[in-house]
Coordinates of C-alpha atoms and ligand atoms in Angstrom, one line a residue:
X11 CA -90.6 48.5 -129.7
X12 CA -89.3 47.6 -126.3
X13 CA -89.5 50.0 -123.4
X14 CA -85.8 50.9 -123.5
X15 CA -85.9 51.9 -127.2
X16 CA -89.1 53.9 -126.6
X17 CA -87.3 55.8 -123.9
X18 CA -84.3 56.4 -126.1
X19 CA -86.7 57.7 -128.8
X20 CA -88.3 60.0 -126.3
X21 CA -85.0 61.4 -125.2
X22 CA -84.0 62.1 -128.8
X23 CA -87.4 63.9 -129.2
X24 CA -86.6 66.0 -126.1
X25 CA -83.2 66.9 -127.5
X26 CA -84.7 67.9 -130.8
X27 CA -87.2 70.0 -128.9
X28 CA -84.4 72.1 -127.4
X29 CA -83.8 70.3 -124.1
X30 CA -80.0 70.2 -123.8
X31 CA -79.5 70.2 -120.0
X32 CA -77.9 66.7 -119.4
X33 CA -79.1 66.6 -115.8
X34 CA -82.7 67.1 -117.0
X35 CA -82.3 64.5 -119.7
X36 CA -80.8 62.0 -117.2
X37 CA -83.7 62.6 -114.8
X38 CA -86.2 62.0 -117.6
X39 CA -84.4 58.8 -118.4
X40 CA -84.3 57.6 -114.8
X41 CA -87.9 58.2 -113.8
X42 CA -90.3 55.4 -115.2
X43 CA -93.2 57.4 -116.6
X44 CA -95.3 54.2 -117.0
X45 CA -95.8 54.1 -113.2
X46 CA -97.4 57.6 -113.3
X47 CA -100.1 56.8 -116.0
X48 CA -103.2 54.7 -115.6
X49 CA -103.0 51.1 -116.8
X50 CA -104.8 51.5 -120.2
X51 CA -102.2 54.1 -121.3
X52 CA -99.1 52.4 -120.1
X53 CA -97.9 51.4 -123.6
X54 CA -98.0 55.1 -124.5
X55 CA -96.0 56.3 -121.5
X56 CA -93.0 57.1 -123.7
X57 CA -94.9 58.8 -126.4
X58 CA -94.6 62.6 -126.3
X59 CA -98.2 63.0 -125.2
X60 CA -100.2 64.4 -122.3
X61 CA -102.3 61.5 -120.9
X62 CA -105.4 61.5 -118.7
X63 CA -105.0 60.7 -115.0
X64 CA -108.6 61.1 -113.9
X65 CA -110.5 64.0 -112.3
X66 CA -110.3 65.8 -115.7
X67 CA -106.6 66.2 -115.2
X68 CA -103.6 65.1 -117.2
X69 CA -99.9 64.2 -116.7
X70 CA -98.2 66.8 -118.9
X71 CA -96.4 66.0 -122.1
X72 CA -92.8 64.9 -121.5
X73 CA -91.4 67.8 -123.7
X74 CA -93.3 70.3 -121.5
X75 CA -92.1 68.7 -118.3
X76 CA -88.5 68.8 -119.7
X77 CA -88.8 72.4 -120.9
X78 CA -90.2 73.6 -117.6
X79 CA -87.6 71.7 -115.6
X80 CA -84.8 73.1 -117.8
X81 CA -86.2 76.7 -117.5
X82 CA -86.2 76.3 -113.7
X83 CA -82.4 75.7 -113.5
X84 CA -82.7 73.6 -110.4
X85 CA -79.6 73.2 -108.2
X86 CA -78.8 70.2 -106.0
X87 CA -79.0 72.2 -102.8
X88 CA -82.3 73.9 -103.5
X89 CA -85.7 73.8 -101.9
X90 CA -88.4 73.7 -104.5
X91 CA -92.2 74.1 -104.5
X92 CA -94.5 72.5 -107.1
X93 CA -98.2 73.6 -107.4
X94 CA -100.3 70.7 -108.9
X95 CA -98.9 67.3 -107.9
X96 CA -101.3 65.5 -110.3
X97 CA -99.8 62.1 -111.1
X98 CA -96.5 63.1 -109.3
X99 CA -94.4 62.7 -112.5
X100 CA -93.0 66.3 -112.5
X101 CA -92.4 66.0 -108.8
X102 CA -90.4 62.8 -109.3
X103 CA -88.2 64.5 -112.0
X104 CA -87.6 67.5 -109.8
X105 CA -86.8 65.3 -106.7
X106 CA -83.9 63.9 -108.6
X107 CA -82.4 67.4 -109.1
X108 CA -83.0 69.2 -105.9
X109 CA -82.6 68.8 -102.1
X110 CA -86.2 68.8 -101.1
X111 CA -89.4 69.1 -103.2
X112 CA -92.7 70.3 -101.7
X113 CA -95.8 69.7 -103.7
X114 CA -99.5 70.8 -103.3
X115 CA -102.5 69.2 -104.9
X116 CA -106.2 70.2 -104.6
X117 CA -107.6 66.7 -105.4
X118 CA -106.9 64.3 -102.5
X119 CA -107.4 61.1 -104.5
X120 CA -104.7 62.1 -107.0
X121 CA -102.3 62.9 -104.2
X122 CA -102.9 59.5 -102.5
X123 CA -101.9 57.8 -105.8
X124 CA -98.9 60.1 -106.3
X125 CA -97.7 59.3 -102.7
X126 CA -97.9 55.6 -103.4
X127 CA -95.7 56.1 -106.5
X128 CA -93.1 58.1 -104.5
X129 CA -92.9 55.4 -101.9
X130 CA -92.6 52.7 -104.6
X131 CA -89.7 54.6 -106.2
X132 CA -88.2 55.4 -102.8
X133 CA -88.3 59.1 -103.5
X134 CA -87.9 60.2 -99.9
X135 CA -87.2 63.9 -100.4
X136 CA -90.8 64.8 -101.4
X137 CA -93.2 66.4 -99.0
X138 CA -96.8 66.8 -100.1
X139 CA -100.1 68.2 -98.9
X140 CA -103.7 68.6 -100.0
X141 CA -104.4 72.3 -100.4
X142 CA -105.0 75.3 -102.6
X143 CA -101.7 76.1 -104.2
X144 CA -102.7 79.6 -105.0
X145 CA -102.2 80.3 -101.3
X146 CA -98.7 78.8 -101.4
X147 CA -97.2 77.0 -98.5
X148 CA -96.3 79.9 -96.0
X149 CA -95.0 77.5 -93.3
X150 CA -92.3 76.3 -95.7
X151 CA -91.5 79.5 -97.6
X152 CA -89.2 80.8 -98.9
X153 CA -88.3 78.6 -101.9
X154 CA -85.4 79.0 -104.4
X155 CA -87.6 77.6 -107.2
X156 CA -91.4 77.3 -107.8
X157 CA -93.1 75.5 -110.6
X158 CA -96.8 75.8 -111.3
X159 CA -98.2 73.0 -113.4
X160 CA -101.7 74.4 -114.0
X161 CA -102.5 77.7 -115.9
X162 CA -103.0 80.8 -113.8
X163 CA -104.8 83.9 -115.1
X164 CA -101.9 86.0 -114.0
X165 CA -98.6 85.4 -112.2
X166 CA -99.8 84.6 -108.6
X167 CA -98.5 87.3 -106.3
X168 CA -98.5 85.1 -103.2
X169 CA -96.1 82.7 -105.0
X170 CA -93.8 85.6 -106.1
X171 CA -93.7 86.5 -102.4
X172 CA -92.6 82.9 -101.6
X173 CA -89.4 83.2 -103.7
X174 CA -86.0 84.0 -102.3
X175 CA -84.3 87.0 -103.9
X176 CA -82.7 85.5 -107.0
X177 CA -85.3 82.8 -107.0
X178 CA -87.1 81.6 -110.1
X179 CA -90.7 80.6 -110.8
X180 CA -92.0 78.9 -114.0
X181 CA -95.7 79.3 -114.5
X182 CA -98.1 78.9 -117.4
X183 CA -100.2 82.1 -117.7
X184 CA -103.3 82.8 -119.8
X185 CA -106.7 81.4 -120.6
X186 CA -107.7 78.2 -122.5
X187 CA -106.9 79.6 -125.9
X188 CA -103.8 81.5 -125.2
X189 CA -101.2 80.4 -122.6
X190 CA -97.5 81.1 -122.4
X191 CA -94.9 79.7 -120.1
X192 CA -93.6 82.6 -118.0
X193 CA -90.3 82.7 -116.1
X194 CA -90.3 85.0 -113.1
X195 CA -87.1 86.1 -111.5
X196 CA -87.5 87.5 -108.0
X197 CA -85.4 90.7 -107.5
X198 CA -84.7 92.9 -104.4
X199 CA -87.6 95.2 -105.1
X200 CA -90.0 93.1 -107.2
X201 CA -89.8 90.6 -110.1
X202 CA -88.8 90.4 -113.7
X203 CA -90.9 88.3 -116.1
X204 CA -89.9 86.7 -119.4
X205 CA -92.3 85.0 -121.8
X206 CA -91.2 81.6 -123.0
X207 CA -93.0 79.2 -125.3
X208 CA -96.8 78.8 -125.9
X209 CA -98.3 75.9 -123.8
X210 CA -101.6 74.3 -123.0
X211 CA -102.3 73.4 -119.3
X212 CA -105.5 72.6 -117.3
X213 CA -106.5 75.7 -115.3
X214 CA -105.3 76.5 -111.8
X215 CA -108.5 76.3 -109.8
X216 CA -108.7 78.0 -106.4
X217 CA -109.9 76.0 -103.3
X218 CA -109.6 72.4 -102.4
X219 CA -111.7 69.9 -104.4
X220 CA -114.5 68.2 -102.6
X221 CA -113.6 64.6 -103.7
Ligands
LIG20 N1 -97.5 68.1 -112.3 C1 -98.5 67.2 -112.7 C2 -99.5 67.8 -113.7 C3 -100.9 67.7 -113.3 S1 -102.1 68.7 -114.1 C4 -98.0 65.8 -113.2 O1 -96.8 65.7 -113.4 O2 -98.8 64.9 -113.4 C5 -102.3 70.0 -112.9 C6 -102.7 69.6 -111.5 O3 -102.8 70.9 -110.8 C7 -104.0 68.9 -111.4 O4 -103.7 67.7 -110.7 C8 -104.9 69.8 -110.6 O5 -105.8 69.2 -109.8 C9 -103.9 70.7 -109.9 N2 -104.4 72.0 -109.4 C10 -105.1 72.9 -110.1 N3 -105.4 73.9 -109.4 C11 -104.7 73.7 -108.2 C12 -104.6 74.5 -107.0 N4 -105.2 75.7 -106.8 N5 -103.8 74.0 -106.0 C13 -103.3 72.8 -106.1 N6 -103.4 72.0 -107.2 C14 -104.1 72.5 -108.2

């Protein structure tokens, strides 16, 4: 099967999986996932699978990236924060949908590779840094949208504090055996949370990695 038909097959799988937002589907079609996966896995880039990216991390399954992006309801004028750059794939998708995307990663070597990919794809509206995402990015807050791509034990309060009123965060919450995607809406006096589908993410780990 050639890359284009693999891509079409993937988009059909996403639609069947409940992803109906045409802007999200278009972004998934435009971003070449094969650039974000290591060479031995390139021929599987358009399979609906999470794939290893080194440092015991994975690029998320396409359906999960699409569902999270859809749940975020990103607008073209928005400033968005991502915790867990990883391969940079989710960041690349979001960068097509928002004004500026900020992304934090705790493993420097992963971030170096992700930045090369952003440069290669001429994605100029992404700003990254090495750091502990659980502490957020106070210098750049507030954000209209926040996505966390590693599983937190609870909704991180610092990140709720980084949202504008009316802002939305999508975050996987739970332990290894039982995780759910949670959608948080920041209100005037707190936040409302809503459980979405079950998911499986690598854990959100505090601190910056030593590698
Ligand atoms: N969004 C990524 C998914 C990567 S997996 C992609 O599209 O490829 C989750 C990532 O979160 C890993 O790279 C991991 O190193 C990172 N991570 C985990 N805890 C973190 C923290 N506290 N701060 C920043 N990044 C973190």
